[in-house]
XYZ file of C-alpha atoms in Angstrom:
770
model
C -90.359 86.832 -11.594
C -90.896 87.287 -15.347
C -88.862 90.496 -15.220
C -85.995 88.693 -13.512
C -86.152 85.955 -16.122
C -86.020 88.490 -18.949
C -83.088 90.214 -17.288
C -81.358 86.852 -17.033
C -81.909 86.205 -20.744
C -80.605 89.679 -21.548
C -77.519 89.034 -19.450
C -76.863 85.716 -21.230
C -77.327 87.353 -24.639
C -74.948 90.147 -23.627
C -72.366 87.648 -22.399
C -72.558 85.640 -25.604
C -72.300 88.823 -27.660
C -69.341 90.042 -25.605
C -67.594 86.691 -26.072
C -68.155 86.840 -29.821
C -66.874 90.421 -29.955
C -63.847 89.478 -27.903
C -62.642 87.236 -30.708
C -60.277 88.848 -33.163
C -59.258 88.001 -36.735
C -56.400 85.530 -37.087
C -52.950 87.146 -37.234
C -49.497 85.911 -38.128
C -48.427 86.497 -34.534
C -51.278 84.238 -33.394
C -50.096 81.527 -35.742
C -46.556 81.678 -34.367
C -47.905 81.277 -30.802
C -49.618 77.998 -31.660
C -47.897 74.898 -30.356
C -47.076 72.293 -32.992
C -48.013 68.847 -31.727
C -46.225 65.710 -32.936
C -47.238 62.075 -33.349
C -48.586 60.117 -30.335
C -46.494 57.335 -28.770
C -48.434 55.052 -26.397
C -46.563 53.625 -23.414
C -46.262 49.808 -23.206
C -48.670 49.763 -20.239
C -51.241 51.818 -22.153
C -51.435 54.548 -19.505
C -49.461 57.366 -21.107
C -48.981 59.096 -24.425
C -45.802 61.043 -25.073
C -45.373 63.404 -27.972
C -43.264 66.342 -29.089
C -44.469 69.932 -29.088
C -42.623 72.618 -31.046
C -42.606 76.157 -29.671
C -41.870 79.062 -32.014
C -40.052 82.129 -30.722
C -40.637 84.782 -33.364
C -38.278 87.324 -31.764
C -35.456 84.773 -31.532
C -36.354 83.281 -34.947
C -36.280 79.749 -33.520
C -38.363 76.593 -33.342
C -37.725 74.415 -30.293
C -39.255 70.991 -29.609
C -39.980 69.626 -26.131
C -41.455 66.343 -24.911
C -44.953 66.392 -23.450
C -47.118 63.711 -21.879
C -50.816 63.081 -21.331
C -52.553 60.375 -19.308
C -55.049 58.113 -21.057
C -56.579 57.183 -17.718
C -57.349 60.627 -16.312
C -58.555 63.032 -18.977
C -59.529 66.524 -17.903
C -58.035 69.395 -15.908
C -54.658 68.837 -14.299
C -52.645 70.647 -11.683
C -51.513 73.960 -13.205
C -47.880 74.007 -14.250
C -45.349 76.654 -13.336
C -45.896 78.335 -16.693
C -49.692 78.400 -16.342
C -49.465 79.877 -12.831
C -47.289 82.682 -14.136
C -49.690 83.290 -17.024
C -53.285 82.259 -16.217
C -54.336 82.801 -19.858
C -51.759 80.313 -21.077
C -53.114 77.034 -22.468
C -50.280 75.125 -20.815
C -51.390 73.144 -17.790
C -55.099 73.843 -18.240
C -55.787 70.306 -19.472
C -54.278 66.880 -18.808
C -51.217 67.314 -21.016
C -47.976 68.704 -19.625
C -44.343 69.191 -20.526
C -41.873 66.690 -19.052
C -38.630 67.759 -20.749
C -38.278 71.520 -20.727
C -34.622 72.182 -19.859
C -33.364 71.169 -23.316
C -34.718 70.701 -26.789
C -36.197 67.211 -27.129
C -37.824 65.696 -30.184
C -39.178 62.378 -31.520
C -39.696 60.460 -28.231
C -39.784 56.648 -28.600
C -40.580 54.219 -25.772
C -38.335 51.416 -24.549
C -40.224 48.087 -24.354
C -40.158 48.161 -20.536
C -41.907 51.542 -20.413
C -39.365 52.818 -17.907
C -37.268 54.711 -20.455
C -37.689 56.489 -23.730
C -35.249 57.715 -26.345
C -35.361 61.169 -27.892
C -33.285 63.502 -30.067
C -31.579 66.621 -28.773
C -28.979 69.121 -29.935
C -27.994 70.062 -26.382
C -24.429 68.781 -26.752
C -22.974 69.039 -30.228
C -25.544 68.562 -32.974
C -28.452 66.134 -33.053
C -27.788 63.072 -30.890
C -29.808 60.253 -29.336
C -30.585 60.651 -25.633
C -32.278 58.344 -23.146
C -34.646 59.514 -20.391
C -35.564 57.463 -17.329
C -39.332 57.476 -16.812
C -41.449 56.904 -13.696
C -44.682 55.190 -14.901
C -46.481 55.926 -11.640
C -45.880 59.670 -11.618
C -45.534 60.145 -15.365
C -42.285 62.050 -14.911
C -38.656 61.998 -16.035
C -36.011 61.392 -13.372
C -32.808 61.730 -15.369
C -31.444 61.970 -18.920
C -28.198 60.976 -20.571
C -26.766 61.155 -24.049
C -26.332 57.845 -25.859
C -24.601 58.835 -29.119
C -21.817 61.262 -29.926
C -21.300 60.894 -33.662
C -19.770 63.802 -35.552
C -22.182 63.284 -38.465
C -25.120 63.566 -36.018
C -27.931 61.134 -35.334
C -31.631 61.129 -36.164
C -34.632 58.850 -36.608
C -33.960 56.737 -33.515
C -35.981 53.594 -32.811
C -35.837 51.165 -29.874
C -35.626 47.445 -30.666
C -38.580 45.360 -29.370
C -36.223 43.245 -27.236
C -34.918 46.404 -25.547
C -31.266 45.642 -26.304
C -30.518 48.055 -29.130
C -31.370 51.403 -30.624
C -31.033 52.202 -34.305
C -30.519 55.674 -35.693
C -29.763 57.312 -39.033
C -26.754 59.413 -39.924
C -25.426 61.010 -43.124
C -21.975 59.499 -43.578
C -19.204 59.076 -46.149
C -19.434 55.698 -47.969
C -15.633 55.687 -48.348
C -15.446 55.170 -44.582
C -17.243 51.806 -44.766
C -14.918 49.269 -43.170
C -12.207 51.848 -42.388
C -9.389 50.363 -40.225
C -9.727 53.071 -37.570
C -13.476 52.460 -37.430
C -16.251 53.996 -39.516
C -17.322 56.491 -36.835
C -13.785 57.845 -36.406
C -13.231 57.935 -40.167
C -16.407 59.961 -40.681
C -15.440 62.371 -37.903
C -12.007 62.876 -39.462
C -13.351 63.329 -42.995
C -15.993 65.788 -41.818
C -13.486 67.842 -39.850
C -11.144 68.002 -42.830
C -13.954 69.223 -45.080
C -15.073 71.861 -42.580
C -11.550 73.244 -42.086
C -10.445 73.114 -45.711
C -10.110 76.397 -47.597
C -11.196 74.614 -50.764
C -14.959 74.115 -50.848
C -15.147 72.694 -54.359
C -16.871 69.362 -54.917
C -16.514 66.733 -57.622
C -19.767 65.101 -58.745
C -19.650 61.584 -60.150
C -23.386 60.855 -60.417
C -26.758 62.600 -60.338
C -28.742 63.487 -57.266
C -25.665 65.351 -56.002
C -28.094 67.773 -54.397
C -31.609 67.086 -53.164
C -34.523 69.250 -52.079
C -32.603 71.976 -50.193
C -29.060 70.665 -49.625
C -26.022 69.340 -51.441
C -25.183 65.726 -50.629
C -21.434 66.544 -50.262
C -20.511 62.935 -50.938
C -22.598 61.594 -48.051
C -25.222 58.868 -47.847
C -27.863 58.230 -45.214
C -27.117 54.972 -43.354
C -28.746 53.126 -40.472
C -26.630 52.355 -37.399
C -27.302 50.129 -34.426
C -25.918 50.700 -30.926
C -26.505 48.924 -27.608
C -28.974 50.814 -25.439
C -26.378 51.480 -22.742
C -23.967 54.274 -21.850
C -21.127 54.720 -24.383
C -17.506 53.994 -23.541
C -15.495 56.825 -21.917
C -13.391 57.467 -25.043
C -16.385 57.397 -27.363
C -16.602 61.147 -27.967
C -13.174 61.101 -29.616
C -14.113 58.186 -31.863
C -14.638 54.503 -31.105
C -12.376 52.846 -28.612
C -9.721 50.895 -30.523
C -7.358 48.346 -28.984
C -4.909 47.115 -31.544
C -7.178 46.252 -34.423
C -10.318 45.662 -32.351
C -13.179 48.163 -32.262
C -15.034 48.596 -28.973
C -18.318 46.714 -28.640
C -20.195 49.910 -27.689
C -19.431 51.590 -31.011
C -22.354 52.035 -33.444
C -22.354 49.526 -36.313
C -23.485 50.472 -39.802
C -26.219 48.071 -40.946
C -26.440 49.565 -44.446
C -22.864 50.085 -45.743
C -22.495 51.033 -49.399
C -22.886 53.974 -51.754
C -26.661 54.111 -51.315
C -29.140 56.006 -49.190
C -30.720 53.648 -46.690
C -33.345 54.709 -45.838
C -34.302 56.830 -48.830
C -34.990 60.543 -48.557
C -38.374 61.421 -47.071
C -40.210 64.659 -46.313
C -41.873 63.104 -43.283
C -44.513 60.558 -42.447
C -44.017 56.957 -41.430
C -40.475 55.598 -40.981
C -38.923 53.773 -43.926
C -37.430 51.128 -41.614
C -38.644 48.809 -38.854
C -37.489 46.108 -36.420
C -38.854 42.586 -36.467
C -40.780 41.744 -33.244
C -37.858 39.730 -31.861
C -35.437 42.582 -32.539
C -33.183 40.343 -34.665
C -33.972 41.699 -38.129
C -34.259 45.117 -39.719
C -36.267 45.963 -42.841
C -35.563 49.234 -44.620
C -36.139 51.079 -47.903
C -33.304 51.778 -50.336
C -32.903 52.496 -54.054
C -29.924 50.736 -55.643
C -30.609 51.754 -59.256
C -27.614 53.179 -61.102
C -29.318 56.556 -61.609
C -31.609 57.264 -58.620
C -32.330 60.764 -59.961
C -34.459 59.165 -62.692
C -35.762 56.210 -60.691
C -38.530 55.623 -58.147
C -37.469 51.974 -57.706
C -37.287 51.960 -53.922
C -37.032 48.383 -52.627
C -37.386 46.723 -49.242
C -34.217 45.144 -47.873
C -33.784 42.956 -44.795
C -30.623 42.467 -42.758
C -29.891 40.631 -39.477
C -29.279 43.160 -36.712
C -26.229 41.236 -35.409
C -24.725 40.704 -38.869
C -20.973 41.183 -38.861
C -20.872 41.949 -35.137
C -18.003 39.571 -34.441
C -15.931 40.748 -37.383
C -16.695 44.354 -36.432
C -15.484 43.953 -32.850
C -12.742 41.329 -33.237
C -10.737 40.921 -36.458
C -10.020 37.401 -37.656
C -6.833 35.888 -36.266
C -3.823 37.176 -38.127
C -5.786 39.571 -40.298
C -4.968 43.247 -40.522
C -7.417 45.834 -39.273
C -7.942 47.072 -42.828
C -8.709 43.591 -44.104
C -11.002 42.997 -41.137
C -12.964 46.161 -41.925
C -13.395 45.131 -45.524
C -14.503 41.662 -44.483
C -17.027 43.162 -42.083
C -18.591 45.416 -44.766
C -18.735 42.503 -47.241
C -20.326 40.294 -44.587
C -23.095 42.825 -43.987
C -23.771 43.280 -47.682
C -23.714 39.534 -48.346
C -26.404 38.899 -45.736
C -28.633 41.761 -46.884
C -31.570 40.638 -49.023
C -33.884 42.507 -51.398
C -37.418 41.167 -50.864
C -39.218 43.337 -53.487
C -36.844 43.005 -56.438
C -39.755 41.849 -58.618
C -41.391 45.315 -58.487
C -39.625 48.007 -60.573
C -41.739 50.722 -58.925
C -41.592 52.026 -55.351
C -41.909 49.853 -52.223
C -41.685 51.660 -48.887
C -42.634 52.078 -45.203
C -42.256 48.448 -43.997
C -43.963 47.392 -40.765
C -43.763 43.905 -39.212
C -46.887 42.268 -37.803
C -46.536 41.764 -34.034
C -46.617 37.976 -34.470
C -43.693 38.217 -36.907
C -45.462 36.471 -39.780
C -45.867 39.399 -42.170
C -44.399 42.683 -43.317
C -46.986 45.240 -44.396
C -45.788 47.969 -46.742
C -46.899 50.443 -49.390
C -46.210 49.814 -53.071
C -46.749 51.519 -56.391
C -47.010 49.743 -59.737
C -45.731 52.154 -62.411
C -41.963 52.830 -62.456
C -40.951 56.479 -62.540
C -44.339 57.782 -61.366
C -44.136 59.189 -57.847
C -47.903 59.858 -57.802
C -49.051 56.375 -58.719
C -51.583 54.797 -56.371
C -50.110 53.538 -53.088
C -51.333 49.981 -52.477
C -51.224 48.243 -49.097
C -49.172 45.080 -49.557
C -48.517 42.044 -47.370
C -45.274 40.061 -47.513
C -45.330 36.567 -45.998
C -41.907 36.075 -44.371
C -42.136 32.271 -44.548
C -43.301 31.820 -48.143
C -42.054 35.167 -49.590
C -45.458 35.569 -51.254
C -47.016 39.012 -51.625
C -50.661 40.012 -51.448
C -52.388 43.266 -52.378
C -54.803 44.141 -49.562
C -56.284 47.177 -51.355
C -56.486 45.961 -54.928
C -60.058 47.256 -55.333
C -59.567 50.436 -53.267
C -59.086 53.465 -55.531
C -57.415 55.749 -52.981
C -53.875 56.190 -51.705
C -52.860 54.316 -48.557
C -51.097 56.603 -46.084
C -49.812 55.728 -42.607
C -50.130 52.031 -41.677
C -50.574 50.365 -38.265
C -50.963 46.760 -37.104
C -53.297 45.700 -34.320
C -51.498 43.998 -31.447
C -53.162 40.669 -32.288
C -51.895 40.897 -35.915
C -55.394 40.410 -37.319
C -56.218 43.971 -38.363
C -54.405 46.673 -40.302
C -55.374 50.313 -39.856
C -54.414 52.974 -42.379
C -55.126 56.585 -43.257
C -56.275 57.606 -46.725
C -57.239 60.879 -48.392
C -60.852 61.160 -49.473
C -62.318 64.360 -50.942
C -60.660 66.966 -48.758
C -60.294 64.695 -45.725
C -57.994 61.914 -44.521
C -60.047 59.088 -43.044
C -58.872 56.181 -40.899
C -59.732 52.744 -42.272
C -59.472 49.218 -40.882
C -59.389 45.848 -42.622
C -59.081 42.259 -41.518
C -56.010 40.664 -43.039
C -57.851 37.392 -43.686
C -60.641 39.110 -45.676
C -59.283 42.527 -46.700
C -61.820 43.591 -49.343
C -65.078 42.616 -47.678
C -63.987 43.771 -44.206
C -62.594 47.172 -45.132
C -64.371 49.998 -43.340
C -63.862 53.654 -42.552
C -63.702 54.259 -38.805
C -62.985 57.934 -38.245
C -63.818 61.074 -40.226
C -61.843 64.326 -40.308
C -58.262 64.903 -41.487
C -56.210 62.313 -39.578
C -52.755 60.723 -39.578
C -49.984 59.334 -37.285
C -51.770 56.255 -36.001
C -51.126 54.476 -32.675
C -52.903 51.827 -30.575
C -53.219 50.995 -26.900
C -51.829 47.531 -25.974
C -55.328 46.070 -25.553
C -56.268 46.983 -29.167
C -59.334 48.849 -27.898
C -58.325 52.472 -28.445
C -56.966 54.044 -31.595
C -54.982 57.271 -31.316
C -54.173 59.660 -34.145
C -53.393 63.258 -34.943
C -56.054 65.527 -36.424
C -55.969 68.882 -38.149
C -58.677 71.059 -39.667
C -58.961 74.322 -41.556
C -59.442 76.109 -38.221
C -57.022 74.265 -35.928
C -53.503 72.771 -36.068
C -52.584 69.289 -34.858
C -54.042 67.799 -31.708
C -54.121 64.155 -30.620
C -57.465 62.342 -30.745
C -58.720 58.901 -29.742
C -61.527 56.602 -30.856
C -62.713 53.134 -29.925
C -61.716 50.476 -32.438
C -64.974 48.573 -31.874
C -67.827 49.494 -34.179
C -69.081 48.725 -37.637
C -67.809 51.905 -39.222
C -68.639 52.636 -42.862
C -68.158 49.792 -45.339
C -65.640 51.070 -47.869
C -65.577 48.873 -50.941
C -64.792 51.787 -53.248
C -63.679 54.481 -50.834
C -67.061 56.225 -51.090
C -68.034 57.110 -47.531
C -69.730 60.429 -48.129
C -72.622 61.223 -45.772
C -75.919 60.162 -47.277
C -74.335 57.679 -49.656
C -73.589 54.948 -47.121
C -75.995 53.443 -44.614
C -73.486 53.483 -41.767
C -72.072 55.488 -38.897
C -68.464 56.365 -38.155
C -66.953 55.722 -34.737
C -67.115 58.498 -32.173
C -63.854 60.210 -31.336
C -62.594 62.523 -28.622
C -59.762 64.985 -28.159
C -56.888 63.742 -25.986
C -54.848 66.952 -26.085
C -56.021 70.560 -26.039
C -52.761 72.506 -26.088
C -54.081 75.260 -28.380
C -57.680 75.555 -27.185
C -57.191 78.666 -25.058
C -55.506 80.624 -27.832
C -57.904 79.464 -30.550
C -60.891 80.424 -28.402
C -59.839 84.057 -28.810
C -59.641 83.921 -32.613
C -62.421 84.278 -35.141
C -62.168 81.427 -37.655
C -64.435 80.626 -40.587
C -65.753 77.209 -41.526
C -64.611 75.517 -44.721
C -67.424 75.398 -47.269
C -67.395 73.141 -50.331
C -69.072 73.344 -53.720
C -69.166 71.186 -56.841
C -69.263 72.048 -60.534
C -68.771 70.474 -63.942
C -65.131 70.805 -64.890
C -62.919 69.530 -67.691
C -63.969 66.337 -69.489
C -67.443 66.793 -67.990
C -66.159 65.513 -64.627
C -67.417 66.644 -61.258
C -64.813 68.885 -59.584
C -64.805 70.084 -55.970
C -63.962 73.560 -54.755
C -63.671 75.125 -51.299
C -64.304 78.553 -49.855
C -63.329 80.362 -46.670
C -65.173 83.564 -45.817
C -63.590 86.452 -43.907
C -64.286 86.912 -40.188
C -67.353 89.003 -39.397
C -68.724 88.124 -42.817
C -71.672 90.273 -43.947
C -73.762 88.853 -46.810
C -74.773 92.348 -47.880
C -71.179 93.319 -48.673
C -68.878 92.593 -51.612
C -65.525 90.971 -50.884
C -62.330 90.677 -52.943
C -60.952 87.203 -53.699
C -57.679 85.428 -53.075
C -57.672 82.517 -55.505
C -55.253 79.913 -54.099
C -53.751 77.205 -56.345
C -52.250 74.111 -54.689
C -48.938 72.479 -55.525
C -47.941 68.922 -56.257
C -49.583 68.990 -58.740
C -50.764 65.733 -57.194
C -51.863 67.389 -53.960
C -55.169 68.792 -52.725
C -56.913 71.433 -50.678
C -59.121 70.195 -47.863
C -60.164 70.535 -44.255
C -56.545 70.643 -43.108
C -54.022 73.049 -41.621
C -50.951 74.750 -43.078
C -48.439 77.157 -41.612
C -47.082 78.091 -45.049
C -50.298 78.680 -47.040
C -52.993 79.174 -44.435
C -56.445 79.941 -45.912
C -57.740 81.323 -42.603
C -54.862 83.787 -42.427
C -55.374 84.817 -46.047
C -59.078 85.433 -45.363
C -58.490 87.275 -42.075
C -57.910 90.718 -43.560
C -61.201 90.863 -45.434
C -60.986 88.404 -48.328
C -62.937 85.438 -49.606
C -60.532 82.575 -50.289
C -61.390 80.233 -53.175
C -59.555 76.913 -53.759
C -60.185 74.330 -56.511
C -59.143 70.664 -56.517
C -58.493 70.485 -60.256
C -57.720 67.360 -62.307
C -54.532 65.920 -60.795
C -55.672 66.435 -57.202
C -55.538 63.546 -54.756
C -58.514 62.036 -52.946
C -60.754 61.585 -56.004
C -59.423 58.350 -57.465
C -56.322 57.526 -59.503
C -57.942 58.294 -62.879
C -58.582 61.856 -61.723
C -54.940 62.136 -60.610
C -53.541 60.717 -63.855
C -55.531 63.227 -65.932
C -52.870 65.891 -65.374
C -50.004 63.822 -66.836
C -48.877 65.527 -70.036
C -51.682 68.098 -69.703
C -50.375 70.603 -67.176
C -51.946 73.693 -68.727
C -55.029 71.925 -70.096
C -57.687 70.366 -67.866
C -56.333 71.931 -64.619
C -56.528 75.447 -66.097
C -60.034 74.733 -67.371
C -61.088 73.482 -63.922
C -59.680 76.549 -62.211
C -61.439 79.004 -64.505
C -64.744 77.107 -64.399
C -64.531 76.838 -60.624
C -64.026 80.565 -60.268
C -66.851 81.190 -62.764
C -69.128 79.014 -60.625
C -68.203 80.868 -57.432
C -68.779 84.265 -59.059
C -72.177 83.163 -60.344
C -73.474 81.520 -57.177
C -72.023 83.745 -54.434
C -73.189 87.361 -54.880
C -70.865 88.609 -52.143
C -67.847 87.926 -54.394
C -66.486 90.977 -56.190
C -65.312 89.491 -59.500
C -63.538 92.737 -60.373
C -61.134 92.346 -57.448
C -59.439 88.957 -57.648
C -55.826 87.867 -57.268
C -54.349 84.432 -58.120
C -51.690 82.956 -55.830
C -49.789 79.667 -56.090
C -46.570 77.865 -55.152
C -44.687 74.945 -56.729
C -47.137 73.600 -59.336
C -49.384 76.421 -58.113
C -46.520 78.750 -59.064
C -46.370 77.110 -62.486
C -50.121 77.631 -62.910
C -49.789 81.247 -61.782
C -47.250 81.680 -64.584
C -49.561 79.871 -67.015
C -52.478 82.121 -66.011
C -50.225 85.109 -66.588
C -50.024 84.206 -70.286
C -53.597 82.992 -70.796
C -56.049 85.350 -69.069
C -56.256 88.935 -67.857
C -59.154 88.351 -65.448
C -56.988 88.786 -62.322
C -55.846 92.100 -60.940
C -52.627 90.568 -59.620
C -50.647 87.335 -59.402
C -48.272 85.816 -56.841
C -45.953 83.164 -58.330
C -43.924 81.322 -55.680
C -41.286 78.740 -56.699
C -42.987 78.129 -60.027
C -41.728 76.532 -63.232
C -41.279 79.238 -65.884
C -39.239 77.501 -68.570
C -40.037 73.791 -68.752
C -36.809 72.925 -70.586
C -34.441 74.761 -68.242
C -36.354 73.413 -65.244
C -35.622 69.866 -66.441
C -31.883 70.606 -66.584
C -31.673 72.270 -63.178
C -33.916 70.013 -61.065
C -32.742 66.957 -59.087
C -35.667 64.491 -59.144
C -35.670 63.909 -62.896
C -38.234 61.118 -62.690
C -40.868 63.773 -61.965
C -40.351 65.873 -65.101
C -39.740 62.806 -67.272
C -43.109 61.364 -66.263
C -45.199 64.531 -66.269
C -43.900 65.664 -69.680
C -43.668 62.129 -71.101
C -39.953 62.124 -71.758
C -36.969 64.453 -71.820
C -36.725 67.796 -73.668
C -34.464 66.168 -76.263
C -36.828 63.286 -77.085
C -40.202 65.007 -76.571
C -39.476 68.701 -76.910
C -42.913 69.515 -78.332
C -44.681 68.795 -75.035
C -42.174 70.857 -73.041
C -42.692 73.757 -75.421
C -46.478 73.384 -75.418
C -46.835 73.631 -71.646
C -43.991 76.052 -70.873
C -45.266 79.417 -69.541
C -42.302 81.300 -71.013
C -43.600 80.582 -74.517
C -46.538 82.923 -73.850
C -44.588 85.845 -72.393
C -45.866 88.245 -75.064
C -49.275 88.032 -73.339
C -48.002 88.997 -69.877
C -49.827 92.041 -68.489
C -50.929 91.265 -64.926
C -48.908 92.769 -62.028
C -46.906 89.865 -60.576
C -44.993 89.210 -57.366
C -42.253 86.596 -57.869
C -41.048 84.620 -54.833
C -38.154 82.138 -54.826
C -35.543 80.643 -52.488
C -31.878 80.157 -53.341
C -31.838 76.667 -51.815
C -34.803 75.409 -53.811
C -33.396 72.496 -55.818
C -36.767 71.073 -56.881
C -37.406 74.212 -58.916
C -34.159 76.102 -59.175
C -34.068 79.782 -58.269
C -33.146 80.504 -61.890
C -36.814 79.876 -62.769
C -37.798 82.815 -60.582
C -35.011 84.991 -61.969
C -36.080 84.224 -65.551
C -39.675 85.165 -64.791
C -38.745 88.402 -63.044
C -36.341 89.376 -65.813
C -39.044 88.778 -68.425
C -41.636 90.810 -66.526
C -39.236 93.710 -66.071
C -38.199 93.700 -69.734
C -41.862 93.717 -70.779
C -42.617 96.602 -68.441
C -45.145 94.571 -66.422
C -45.461 95.844 -62.819
C -43.489 93.302 -60.800
C -41.416 92.696 -57.720
C -39.319 89.753 -56.543
C -39.041 88.475 -52.987
C -35.789 86.498 -52.813
C -34.744 84.310 -49.876
C -31.036 83.360 -49.886
C -31.538 80.993 -46.918
C -34.747 79.144 -47.848
C -35.556 76.205 -50.082
C -38.830 75.188 -51.699
C -40.679 76.215 -48.540
C -40.250 79.332 -46.400
C -39.724 77.851 -42.933
C -37.833 80.290 -40.715
C -40.252 82.276 -38.518
C -39.105 85.775 -39.443
C -38.792 84.844 -43.115
C -42.343 83.522 -42.943
C -43.473 86.779 -41.365
C -41.909 88.756 -44.218
C -43.441 86.354 -46.759
C -47.002 86.813 -45.473
C -46.618 90.580 -45.175
C -45.147 90.977 -48.663
C -47.752 88.719 -50.267
C -50.706 90.339 -48.501
C -49.411 93.853 -49.165
C -49.059 92.989 -52.857
C -52.640 91.762 -53.068
C -53.951 94.781 -51.144
C -52.038 97.094 -53.455
C -53.651 95.827 -56.662
C -56.996 94.535 -55.489
C -57.817 97.227 -52.948
C -60.036 96.763 -49.926
C-alpha cells in the first residue's frame, strides 16, 4: 500500500512538472492571439452581460470586433460552440461566454431600455454606422440585425435614450453645413464627396488645432446627432428625404451645431455625453474657448433633445428653406446652456443620477493643466449648486457610476500601481468613502438590483476580463486614499471572474509576477519601482536589464496590461525588466505629480538613476554591465536626456521622444501641455526650454541609440525623431531609425507592431548580449 502511495505521489509530481515544462515563454504571436475584451453592458433584466471582443488576424493585418454575451445567472461551462468543436484547444466556448454576432464586425453594444434590442457599430455597409440587433432574452441570442444610420461622415459613439425613443451618435461633420437648405446630412455628404474627388488636396487653416493626435481635422467638427430608433426612410441613403422645404422626420438632427467639437476629443474611457433619465435632455462636454489648442476649459452643456424639431422638419409658414435652416440652428444654440461656466478648468464625463436630481461629473481646478487632480463633482439640477464629493481625496477620479437608487456613486481611482474601485454615499461623501475592490479595474457597471458590481480587470500577466463583486460589505475606509495592506484595519470585497476568454491560451504561457520595491528618491521622497523576472528564472544566474521608462509624463507603471509596451514580453527572452514610478507619476498624490512641472530632467532623472542603483545593489542576479534604457513619449524624452547625461547604459531606444524643446512647441497641437510643463512659451520663458532640452547636450552623446517615430504623430512631430537621428549620425554614434509612415504616437497595426518588437529586441540583444 505504501509503495502504491509513493508511486501516486511520484505520478502527481511528474504531472505537475510536465505541466510546468509545457508552458513556454510569452511570444508576440501569443499576444496577437489574445482576445481583447471590452466594457460590460448589463441587460435591463440583470440576466445578461454583452461586450465586444476584438480578434487580431496577424496575417491579414486586421483587428475585428464582435459582440459576445455571458449569463450572470449560469456561470460555468457552456455548450461548446462551432469554433471550439473544430479546435478543442480553443478558449472559445469552454466557459459561459459566447459570440452572438460573428457574421460581421460589431463593436460598442448598448442595450435598449426594453432589453429586447441593442445597438452596435459596424462597418459592414459603407463605413462605421449604427445598427440595431433584435435580442431574445430567454435564449440570449440575436434573431436579426438592421442598419439604422447611413451618414456619409460615418457614425460612432451610439447611445440609446432611457425612454427608448431615440439613439444619439457622433459624427465628424462640416460646420458650414449647419442649417443647410438641403439638410445637414445631405450637405455633409456632398461636401465630403467633393473633397474626396478633388484633385486639389490643399487646406486653408484659420485657427489652431487644425490637426490632432494622428489626423488632420480637414475643416470638420465632432457633433452629436439624434435619430428615432426606427428604420430610416427609403431615400435616406441618398440624403434626407426632402419635400419642398421640409426635411423628413426620420433624418438625424444635429444637437450641437456650431464650429466646436461636441463632445471633445478623447482617447477612450467614459463617454463625454449622457441622456437624462427621462430621455428629454442631453448633457455633453465642449470647449468654446477661442483657442482650444491652448485651453483645457472643457465645459458641460445641456440641450433639450427635441429642441428645434419642429423647425427642422417643417419650415415656418412662408419662410424659405434656407431661412428655416438658419432659424433651426439658432433655435438649438439659443436653448443650449453652459452649466459649468464658472470653472475655467476642465469639466467632463457627465452622468445623470437615475432619479434625475443630479449630474455627477469630473472636474479639474487649474486652467491649462491636463494633469491636475480630477475631482468628483455633483451638480444639483434644481438649484444649480455644485458640490465636491472628493475634496479631501488626494487621488484622481476615473470612471464614474451611479447606483440605481441614486444614493451611491462608484468610481475607479489609481493607487500605487493599481486602480481600485471606491464607493461613497452622496449624502455623506467623505465619511462614507471606501475602497471595495483591489486590482487594476475600470469600466464599471451594475445589475438593476444594485447588488452586483461589474468591471473590467487587467494585470501584468493577463489582458482584460470582466469581473464581478458584491456591493455589500464594509470595504476599506478611504479618507486619504491609503488602503495598502497592513495600514488599514479592513477587508476588501471578494470578487470573481465573469469571463475567461483567454484562460486556455494563458495557461500555456510562462508569466512572471510583478514585484515592487521602494527607495529614497529625489527630495527625500519614497519612490516605488517594479520588476519582472524572466521565465524560468534562476537566482544563481546573472541577467541583463531592460530599463523601461513610462510616458505621460503623468502616467505610471503598475499591475496592468499593455499591448504596446508589454513588460512580460520584454522579459520573455531572458531579461529582467525594471520600471520606476518617478516624480510626476500618477497614483501617489497630486503633490508627487506636480513635482515634474518645470523639472523634466531633474527629479525624474534622479529617481530613475537611484531606482536602478537600488535594484543593482539589492538584486545580485542583475548584471549591471548589461543594461539598456527604453522609453516612449515622455519616456522617449527621458531616453534622449539620459543619452546626454550618463554613459551607464549599453544602448538606448528612444520612441516618439522630444529632442528639441523649442521646435517641439512649434510643431505640436496641444499647446496647453508644453505651456504648462515648461511654464510658458519659448519666447517668454526660453531659459527653461533650453535648460531641459536634450539637444543642448548632444556633445555628450555616445550610447548606441535606436530612434523610432511615426509620420502621423502630431503630439510629438516626426521631425523630433529626424533631428535626433541626424545628430547621432553626424556625431558618429551607432544609431538606426525605425520610421513608420502610417502610424501616429502609438504603433497599432499588427504587422507594424510585430516589426516594432522585433527591431527593438534585436537592438537590445545586439548591444547588451545574452
